[in-house]
Amino acid sequence: NQSEEKLIEYMDELEFLALTAGATIDKRFTQKLTQADSKTFIGSGKAQEIKEYVKDKGIGTMIFDDELSPSQLKNLEREMEVKILDRTNLILDIFAQRAETSYARTQVELAQYQYLLPRLSKMWSHLDKQKGGIGMRGPGETEIETDRRIIRDRISLLKEKLKTIDKQMATQRQNRGKMVRVALVGYTNVGKSTLMNAISKSDVFAENKLFATLDTTVRKVVIGNLPFLLTDTVGFIRKLPTQLVESFKSTLDEVREADLLIHVVDISHESFEDHINSVNQTLMEIDAHQKPMIMVFNKIDAFAYEKKEEDDLTPETRKNISLDEWKKTWMSKSQFPTVFISALNKENFPEMKKMIYDEVLKIHTARFPYND
Ligand code: GDP
C-alpha cells in the first residue's frame, strides 16, 4: 500500500531528525484521520492510548511530524503532561545546535522567537493552571504582554542585525567578481558536502545526519584550467519551517545568484523522486528554477535492487527497478545533463567533471566573449 509506505518513510525521517537532535526513540504511534483534530491533533482514543503508554514508561517527550497550532500544542501539553515538540520546533532545535557563524545563529534565534511569539500566552496559561499554587503561578496577562513586547523588540533587533549582515554578504558576493558561480543543491543528506570535498579537495564536515551543513561554504575550484566558485548550500527538506525559509535568505541567495545549479540526488533512497520534487518546489519559491542545471544521481554504490520474477507477475515497485532502468528513464526525461555517480568511490567522476566543465565553459564564454 502506497500511502502506508509513505507514512513509514515520513516516520523514518522524523526519527532520523530526532536522533540528529540527540533524542532516543522509544515508540512510534500513527493514526489515520481524514482531518487532524483541531483541538488535539490526534483523536481522543489515540490520545488516551498514548497517554497511558507514556505514563507507564516514564517517557519525557512526544514529537509530532507536523506543525501544531498554538492551541493544539497547549491542549496536548495539558492532556499528556509531557513535553510536546512538533516538527518545526525539532528542526529549529537542530539548526540551533548546528549554527556555527554568528549569521546562522542570528537567523535561527529569529526563527525561534517567531515560532514562540504566538505560542507564548498559551504556554504560560497552561503552566498557570497546571502547576498553580504559591510561587508557581504563571504570569498574569500584564506579564505576558511584557514578555511579548520584549520578544517583539528582540525580533526587530535581530531583523536589523540580519539586514546589516545581508548587506555585507551581498557586497562579498559582488566582490567575488564575475567568476562563474556554481551551487550544490539537493535534499538533506544526499551527499552534497561529500561531493564538495571530492571536487574541491577541501575538508567540509560530512556525516550521516540531517542538516550537517548549515552555513554555506564557498570554494574556488579549477577543472581543466577553468576556475569557478563552488558553493555548498543548506540541505532542503520536506516541510521546512516557513520561519526558516524566510530567515535563511542569504543562504538561499547563494542559490538565487548562482549561474549553474548542481542538483544532487540520493538514488539509493526510496523516496528520491519526492526529494527531487521538494527541491524543485523550493527552487520555484525562490525563483531559481530556470537556471541551467546538472542532475547528479549520487550513491549508486548503495543502490539496492530486487530482481523481478521471470513470469513478471510481481508488480513493479521501486525496489525492482534496476539502476539501468532508472538511468534510461532519467536520461530521457531530464531536460538537463544527467550523470550517475558515487561520491564515496569517485565512480564516474571524469564523466561528471566533463559535464560541469562543459556547462561552466558555456557560461564563461557567454560572459567573456572576447577572451580566448
Ligand atoms: P549532505 O547533507 O547532502 O551534505 O550530505 P553529506 O555529504 O553530509 O553525506 C551524507 C551521508 O551520505 C554521509 O554519511 C556520507 O558519507 C554519505 N555519502 C555521501 N556520498 C555517498 C556515496 O556516494 N555513497 C554512499 N554509500 N554514501 C555516501
Coordinates of C-alpha atoms and ligand atoms in Angstrom, one line a residue:
N1 CA 0.0 0.0 0.0
Q2 CA 1.5 3.3 -1.2
S3 CA 0.2 5.6 1.5
E4 CA 1.3 3.2 4.2
E5 CA 4.8 3.1 2.7
K6 CA 4.9 6.9 2.6
L7 CA 3.8 7.0 6.2
I8 CA 6.7 4.7 7.2
E9 CA 9.1 6.9 5.3
Y10 CA 7.9 10.0 6.9
M11 CA 8.2 8.4 10.3
D12 CA 11.7 7.2 9.4
E13 CA 12.7 10.7 8.5
L14 CA 11.2 12.2 11.7
E15 CA 13.1 9.6 13.7
F16 CA 16.3 10.5 11.9
L17 CA 15.6 14.1 12.7
A18 CA 15.0 13.3 16.4
L19 CA 18.2 11.3 16.5
T20 CA 20.1 14.1 15.0
A21 CA 18.7 16.4 17.7
G22 CA 20.0 13.9 20.3
A23 CA 16.9 12.1 21.3
T24 CA 16.4 8.3 21.7
I25 CA 13.3 6.9 20.3
D26 CA 11.1 4.6 22.2
K27 CA 8.0 4.0 20.1
R28 CA 6.0 5.3 17.1
F29 CA 2.3 5.9 17.0
T30 CA 0.4 6.6 13.9
Q31 CA -3.3 7.4 13.3
K32 CA -5.4 7.6 10.1
L33 CA -7.6 10.7 10.2
T34 CA -9.2 12.4 7.3
Q35 CA -8.6 15.6 9.1
A36 CA -6.4 16.5 12.1
D37 CA -8.4 17.2 15.3
S38 CA -8.5 21.0 15.6
K39 CA -8.1 20.8 19.4
T40 CA -5.6 18.0 20.0
F41 CA -4.4 17.0 16.5
I42 CA -4.9 13.3 17.3
G43 CA -8.2 11.7 18.2
S44 CA -9.2 11.3 21.9
G45 CA -9.0 7.5 21.9
K46 CA -5.5 7.6 20.5
A47 CA -4.6 10.4 22.9
Q48 CA -5.7 8.2 25.8
E49 CA -3.7 5.2 24.5
I50 CA -0.5 7.2 24.1
K51 CA -1.0 8.9 27.5
E52 CA -1.2 5.6 29.3
Y53 CA 1.9 4.3 27.4
V54 CA 3.9 7.5 28.1
K55 CA 3.0 7.4 31.8
D56 CA 3.8 3.7 32.1
K57 CA 7.2 4.1 30.6
G58 CA 8.1 7.4 32.1
I59 CA 8.6 9.0 28.6
G60 CA 9.6 12.6 28.7
T61 CA 8.8 14.0 25.3
M62 CA 6.4 13.4 22.4
I63 CA 7.2 14.5 18.9
F64 CA 4.7 15.2 16.2
D65 CA 5.5 15.1 12.5
D66 CA 3.5 18.3 11.7
E67 CA 3.5 21.8 12.9
L68 CA 0.9 22.0 15.7
S69 CA -1.2 25.1 16.1
P70 CA -0.6 27.1 19.3
S71 CA -3.8 25.8 20.8
Q72 CA -3.1 22.2 19.8
L73 CA 0.3 22.4 21.5
K74 CA -1.3 23.8 24.6
N75 CA -4.0 21.3 24.8
L76 CA -1.7 18.4 24.2
E77 CA 0.7 19.5 26.8
R78 CA -2.1 19.8 29.3
E79 CA -3.5 16.5 28.4
M80 CA -0.3 14.4 28.1
E81 CA 1.7 16.1 30.9
V82 CA 4.9 15.7 29.0
K83 CA 6.9 18.0 26.8
I84 CA 5.4 18.3 23.3
L85 CA 7.6 19.0 20.3
D86 CA 6.4 19.5 16.7
R87 CA 8.3 19.1 13.5
T88 CA 9.1 22.8 13.3
N89 CA 10.3 23.0 16.9
L90 CA 12.5 20.0 16.3
I91 CA 14.1 21.3 13.1
L92 CA 14.7 24.7 14.8
D93 CA 16.4 22.9 17.6
I94 CA 18.7 21.1 15.2
F95 CA 19.6 24.3 13.4
A96 CA 20.3 26.0 16.7
Q97 CA 22.7 23.2 17.8
R98 CA 24.5 23.4 14.5
A99 CA 24.7 27.1 13.8
E100 CA 28.3 28.0 13.6
T101 CA 28.6 31.5 12.3
S102 CA 27.1 34.5 14.0
Y103 CA 24.9 34.9 11.0
A104 CA 23.4 31.4 11.2
R105 CA 22.9 31.8 15.0
T106 CA 21.1 35.1 14.4
Q107 CA 18.9 33.5 11.8
V108 CA 17.9 30.6 14.0
E109 CA 17.3 32.8 17.0
L110 CA 15.0 34.9 14.9
A111 CA 13.1 31.9 13.6
Q112 CA 12.8 30.5 17.2
Y113 CA 11.3 33.8 18.5
Q114 CA 8.9 33.9 15.6
Y115 CA 7.8 30.4 16.4
L116 CA 7.5 31.2 20.1
L117 CA 5.6 34.5 19.9
P118 CA 2.1 33.2 19.0
R119 CA 2.6 30.3 21.5
L120 CA 3.7 32.4 24.4
S121 CA 0.5 33.1 26.3
K122 CA -0.8 29.6 25.6
M123 CA 2.3 28.1 27.2
W124 CA 2.1 30.3 30.2
S125 CA -1.6 30.0 30.7
H126 CA -1.2 26.2 30.7
L127 CA 1.6 26.3 33.3
D128 CA -0.5 28.6 35.3
K129 CA -3.4 26.2 35.5
Q130 CA -1.4 23.0 35.7
K131 CA 1.0 23.9 38.4
G132 CA -0.9 26.6 40.3
G133 CA -0.1 27.3 43.9
I134 CA 2.1 29.8 45.7
G135 CA 5.2 30.7 43.8
M136 CA 4.3 28.5 40.9
R137 CA 1.7 30.8 39.5
G138 CA 2.3 31.8 35.9
P139 CA 2.5 35.4 34.9
G140 CA -0.8 37.3 34.6
E141 CA -1.9 39.0 31.4
T142 CA 0.2 42.1 32.0
E143 CA 3.3 40.0 32.4
I144 CA 2.5 38.0 29.2
E145 CA 2.2 41.4 27.5
T146 CA 5.5 42.5 28.8
D147 CA 7.1 39.2 27.6
R148 CA 5.5 39.7 24.3
R149 CA 6.9 43.2 24.0
I150 CA 10.4 42.0 25.0
I151 CA 10.3 39.3 22.3
R152 CA 8.9 41.7 19.7
D153 CA 11.7 44.1 20.4
R154 CA 14.2 41.2 20.2
I155 CA 12.7 40.2 16.9
S156 CA 13.1 43.7 15.4
L157 CA 16.7 43.9 16.7
L158 CA 17.6 40.5 15.1
K159 CA 16.0 41.6 11.9
E160 CA 18.1 44.7 11.9
K161 CA 21.2 42.7 12.6
L162 CA 20.4 40.3 9.7
K163 CA 19.8 43.2 7.4
T164 CA 23.3 44.5 8.1
I165 CA 24.9 41.1 7.6
D166 CA 22.8 40.6 4.5
K167 CA 24.3 43.8 3.0
Q168 CA 27.8 42.7 3.9
M169 CA 27.3 39.3 2.3
A170 CA 25.8 40.8 -0.8
T171 CA 28.9 43.0 -1.1
Q172 CA 31.1 40.0 -0.5
R173 CA 29.3 38.2 -3.3
Q174 CA 29.8 41.2 -5.6
N175 CA 33.4 41.3 -4.8
R176 CA 33.8 37.7 -5.9
G177 CA 33.7 39.3 -9.3
K178 CA 32.5 37.8 -12.5
M179 CA 33.7 34.3 -11.9
V180 CA 31.1 31.7 -12.7
R181 CA 29.2 30.5 -9.7
V182 CA 28.0 27.0 -9.2
A183 CA 25.8 25.9 -6.3
L184 CA 25.2 22.4 -5.0
V185 CA 21.5 22.0 -4.2
G186 CA 19.7 18.9 -3.0
Y187 CA 17.7 17.3 -0.3
T188 CA 19.4 17.0 3.0
N189 CA 21.9 14.0 3.5
V190 CA 22.2 13.2 -0.3
G191 CA 26.0 13.8 -0.3
K192 CA 26.5 17.4 -1.1
S193 CA 29.3 18.0 1.3
T194 CA 31.0 14.8 0.3
L195 CA 30.8 15.9 -3.3
M196 CA 32.1 19.3 -2.4
N197 CA 35.1 17.8 -0.7
A198 CA 35.7 15.4 -3.6
I199 CA 35.5 18.1 -6.2
S200 CA 37.4 20.9 -4.4
K201 CA 39.7 18.6 -2.3
S202 CA 38.7 20.6 0.7
D203 CA 37.6 19.3 4.1
V204 CA 33.9 20.1 4.6
F205 CA 32.2 18.4 7.5
A206 CA 30.2 15.4 6.2
E207 CA 28.3 12.9 8.4
N208 CA 25.2 10.7 8.2
K209 CA 22.9 13.1 9.9
L210 CA 20.4 15.6 8.7
F211 CA 21.5 19.2 8.4
A212 CA 25.2 18.7 8.9
T213 CA 25.5 21.6 6.5
L214 CA 24.1 24.8 8.0
D215 CA 26.4 27.5 6.9
T216 CA 27.3 27.9 3.3
T217 CA 30.8 27.1 2.2
V218 CA 32.4 28.7 -0.9
R219 CA 35.4 27.2 -2.6
K220 CA 37.4 28.1 -5.7
V221 CA 37.6 25.1 -7.9
V222 CA 39.6 24.6 -11.2
I223 CA 38.6 22.0 -13.7
G224 CA 40.8 21.8 -16.8
N225 CA 42.2 25.4 -16.4
L226 CA 38.7 26.7 -15.9
P227 CA 38.2 28.4 -12.5
F228 CA 34.8 28.7 -10.9
L229 CA 33.3 29.1 -7.4
L230 CA 31.5 26.2 -5.8
T231 CA 29.0 26.7 -3.0
D232 CA 27.6 24.1 -0.7
T233 CA 24.1 25.1 0.5
V234 CA 21.9 24.1 3.3
G235 CA 20.0 20.9 2.6
F236 CA 16.5 21.3 1.6
I237 CA 13.9 19.3 3.4
R238 CA 10.2 18.4 3.2
K239 CA 8.1 20.8 5.2
L240 CA 10.9 23.2 6.0
P241 CA 9.5 25.6 8.6
T242 CA 8.4 28.8 7.0
Q243 CA 10.2 30.8 9.7
L244 CA 13.4 29.3 8.3
V245 CA 12.7 29.8 4.6
E246 CA 12.3 33.5 5.4
S247 CA 15.3 33.8 7.7
F248 CA 17.7 31.9 5.6
K249 CA 17.5 34.5 2.9
S250 CA 21.2 34.9 2.3
T251 CA 21.8 31.1 2.2
L252 CA 19.2 30.9 -0.5
D253 CA 20.7 34.0 -2.2
E254 CA 23.7 31.9 -2.9
V255 CA 21.4 29.6 -4.9
R256 CA 19.4 32.5 -6.4
E257 CA 22.6 34.2 -7.6
A258 CA 24.3 31.1 -8.9
D259 CA 24.9 30.7 -12.6
L260 CA 24.6 26.9 -12.6
L261 CA 23.0 24.5 -10.1
I262 CA 24.2 21.0 -9.5
H263 CA 21.2 19.1 -8.2
V264 CA 22.4 16.2 -6.2
V265 CA 20.0 13.3 -5.6
D266 CA 20.5 10.2 -3.4
I267 CA 19.3 7.4 -5.8
S268 CA 19.7 4.8 -3.1
H269 CA 16.9 6.5 -1.1
E270 CA 13.4 5.1 -1.7
S271 CA 11.7 8.4 -2.0
F272 CA 14.4 10.1 -4.1
E273 CA 11.7 11.3 -6.5
D274 CA 9.8 13.0 -3.7
H275 CA 13.1 14.7 -2.7
I276 CA 13.6 15.9 -6.3
N277 CA 10.1 17.5 -6.2
S278 CA 10.7 19.1 -2.8
V279 CA 13.9 20.7 -4.1
N280 CA 12.3 21.9 -7.3
Q281 CA 9.5 23.3 -5.3
T282 CA 11.9 25.3 -3.1
L283 CA 13.8 26.5 -6.2
M284 CA 10.5 27.7 -7.7
E285 CA 9.7 29.5 -4.5
I286 CA 12.9 31.5 -4.6
D287 CA 12.6 31.9 -8.4
A288 CA 15.7 29.9 -9.2
H289 CA 14.0 27.2 -11.2
Q290 CA 15.0 28.5 -14.6
K291 CA 18.8 28.3 -14.1
P292 CA 21.0 25.9 -16.0
M293 CA 21.2 22.7 -14.0
I294 CA 23.1 19.4 -13.9
M295 CA 21.4 16.4 -12.4
V296 CA 23.8 14.3 -10.4
F297 CA 22.4 11.0 -9.1
N298 CA 24.7 10.0 -6.2
K299 CA 25.3 6.9 -4.1
I300 CA 25.0 4.4 -7.0
D301 CA 27.2 2.1 -4.8
A302 CA 24.4 1.9 -2.3
F303 CA 21.6 1.3 -4.7
A304 CA 19.6 -1.8 -3.7
Y305 CA 17.8 -3.8 -6.3
E306 CA 15.4 -6.8 -6.0
K307 CA 15.3 -8.6 -9.3
K308 CA 11.9 -9.0 -10.9
E309 CA 10.4 -12.5 -11.2
E310 CA 10.7 -14.0 -14.6
D311 CA 7.0 -14.6 -15.1
D312 CA 6.6 -10.9 -14.3
L313 CA 3.5 -11.3 -12.1
T314 CA 5.1 -9.2 -9.4
P315 CA 4.0 -5.6 -9.6
E316 CA 6.6 -3.1 -10.5
T317 CA 7.8 -1.5 -7.3
R318 CA 10.6 1.0 -6.6
K319 CA 12.8 -1.8 -5.4
N320 CA 12.7 -4.0 -8.5
I321 CA 13.5 -1.2 -10.9
S322 CA 17.2 -1.6 -11.8
L323 CA 19.7 1.1 -11.9
D324 CA 20.0 0.8 -15.6
E325 CA 16.2 1.2 -15.9
W326 CA 16.4 4.3 -13.7
K327 CA 19.2 5.7 -15.9
K328 CA 17.3 5.2 -19.1
T329 CA 14.2 6.8 -17.6
W330 CA 16.0 9.8 -16.2
M331 CA 18.3 10.3 -19.2
S332 CA 15.4 10.5 -21.5
K333 CA 13.0 12.6 -19.3
S334 CA 15.5 15.0 -17.8
Q335 CA 15.9 18.2 -19.7
F336 CA 19.3 18.7 -18.1
P337 CA 22.6 16.9 -18.4
T338 CA 22.4 13.9 -16.1
V339 CA 25.0 11.7 -14.6
F340 CA 25.1 8.8 -12.2
I341 CA 28.0 8.7 -9.7
S342 CA 29.3 7.6 -6.3
A343 CA 30.9 10.5 -4.4
L344 CA 32.2 8.0 -2.0
N345 CA 34.1 5.8 -4.5
K346 CA 34.5 8.6 -7.1
E347 CA 32.8 6.4 -9.6
N348 CA 32.0 8.2 -12.9
F349 CA 33.9 11.3 -11.7
P350 CA 35.6 12.0 -15.1
E351 CA 32.2 12.0 -16.8
M352 CA 30.7 14.3 -14.2
K353 CA 33.7 16.7 -14.2
K354 CA 33.5 16.9 -18.0
M355 CA 29.8 17.8 -17.7
I356 CA 30.5 20.5 -15.2
Y357 CA 33.4 21.8 -17.3
D358 CA 31.2 22.0 -20.4
E359 CA 28.4 23.9 -18.6
V360 CA 30.8 26.3 -16.9
L361 CA 32.6 26.9 -20.1
K362 CA 29.3 27.8 -21.9
I363 CA 28.5 30.4 -19.2
H364 CA 32.1 31.6 -19.1
T365 CA 32.2 32.1 -22.9
A366 CA 29.0 34.0 -22.9
R367 CA 30.3 36.3 -20.2
F368 CA 33.8 36.9 -21.7
P369 CA 33.1 36.6 -25.4
Y370 CA 36.4 38.4 -26.4
N371 CA 38.8 36.3 -24.5
D372 CA 40.1 33.1 -25.9
Ligands
GDP1 P1 24.7 16.5 2.6 O1 23.8 16.6 3.8 O2 23.9 16.5 1.4 O3 25.8 17.5 2.6 O4 25.3 15.0 2.7 P2 26.8 14.6 3.3 O5 27.8 14.9 2.3 O6 26.9 15.0 4.7 O7 26.6 13.0 3.2 C1 25.6 12.3 4.0 C2 25.9 10.9 4.2 O8 26.0 10.2 3.0 C3 27.4 10.7 4.8 O9 27.3 9.6 5.7 C4 28.2 10.3 3.6 O10 29.3 9.6 3.9 C5 27.2 9.5 2.8 N1 27.5 9.5 1.3 C6 27.8 10.6 0.5 N2 28.1 10.2 -0.7 C7 27.9 8.8 -0.8 C8 28.0 7.8 -1.8 O11 28.4 8.1 -3.0 N3 27.8 6.5 -1.4 C9 27.4 6.2 -0.2 N4 27.2 4.9 0.1 N5 27.3 7.1 0.8 C10 27.6 8.4 0.5

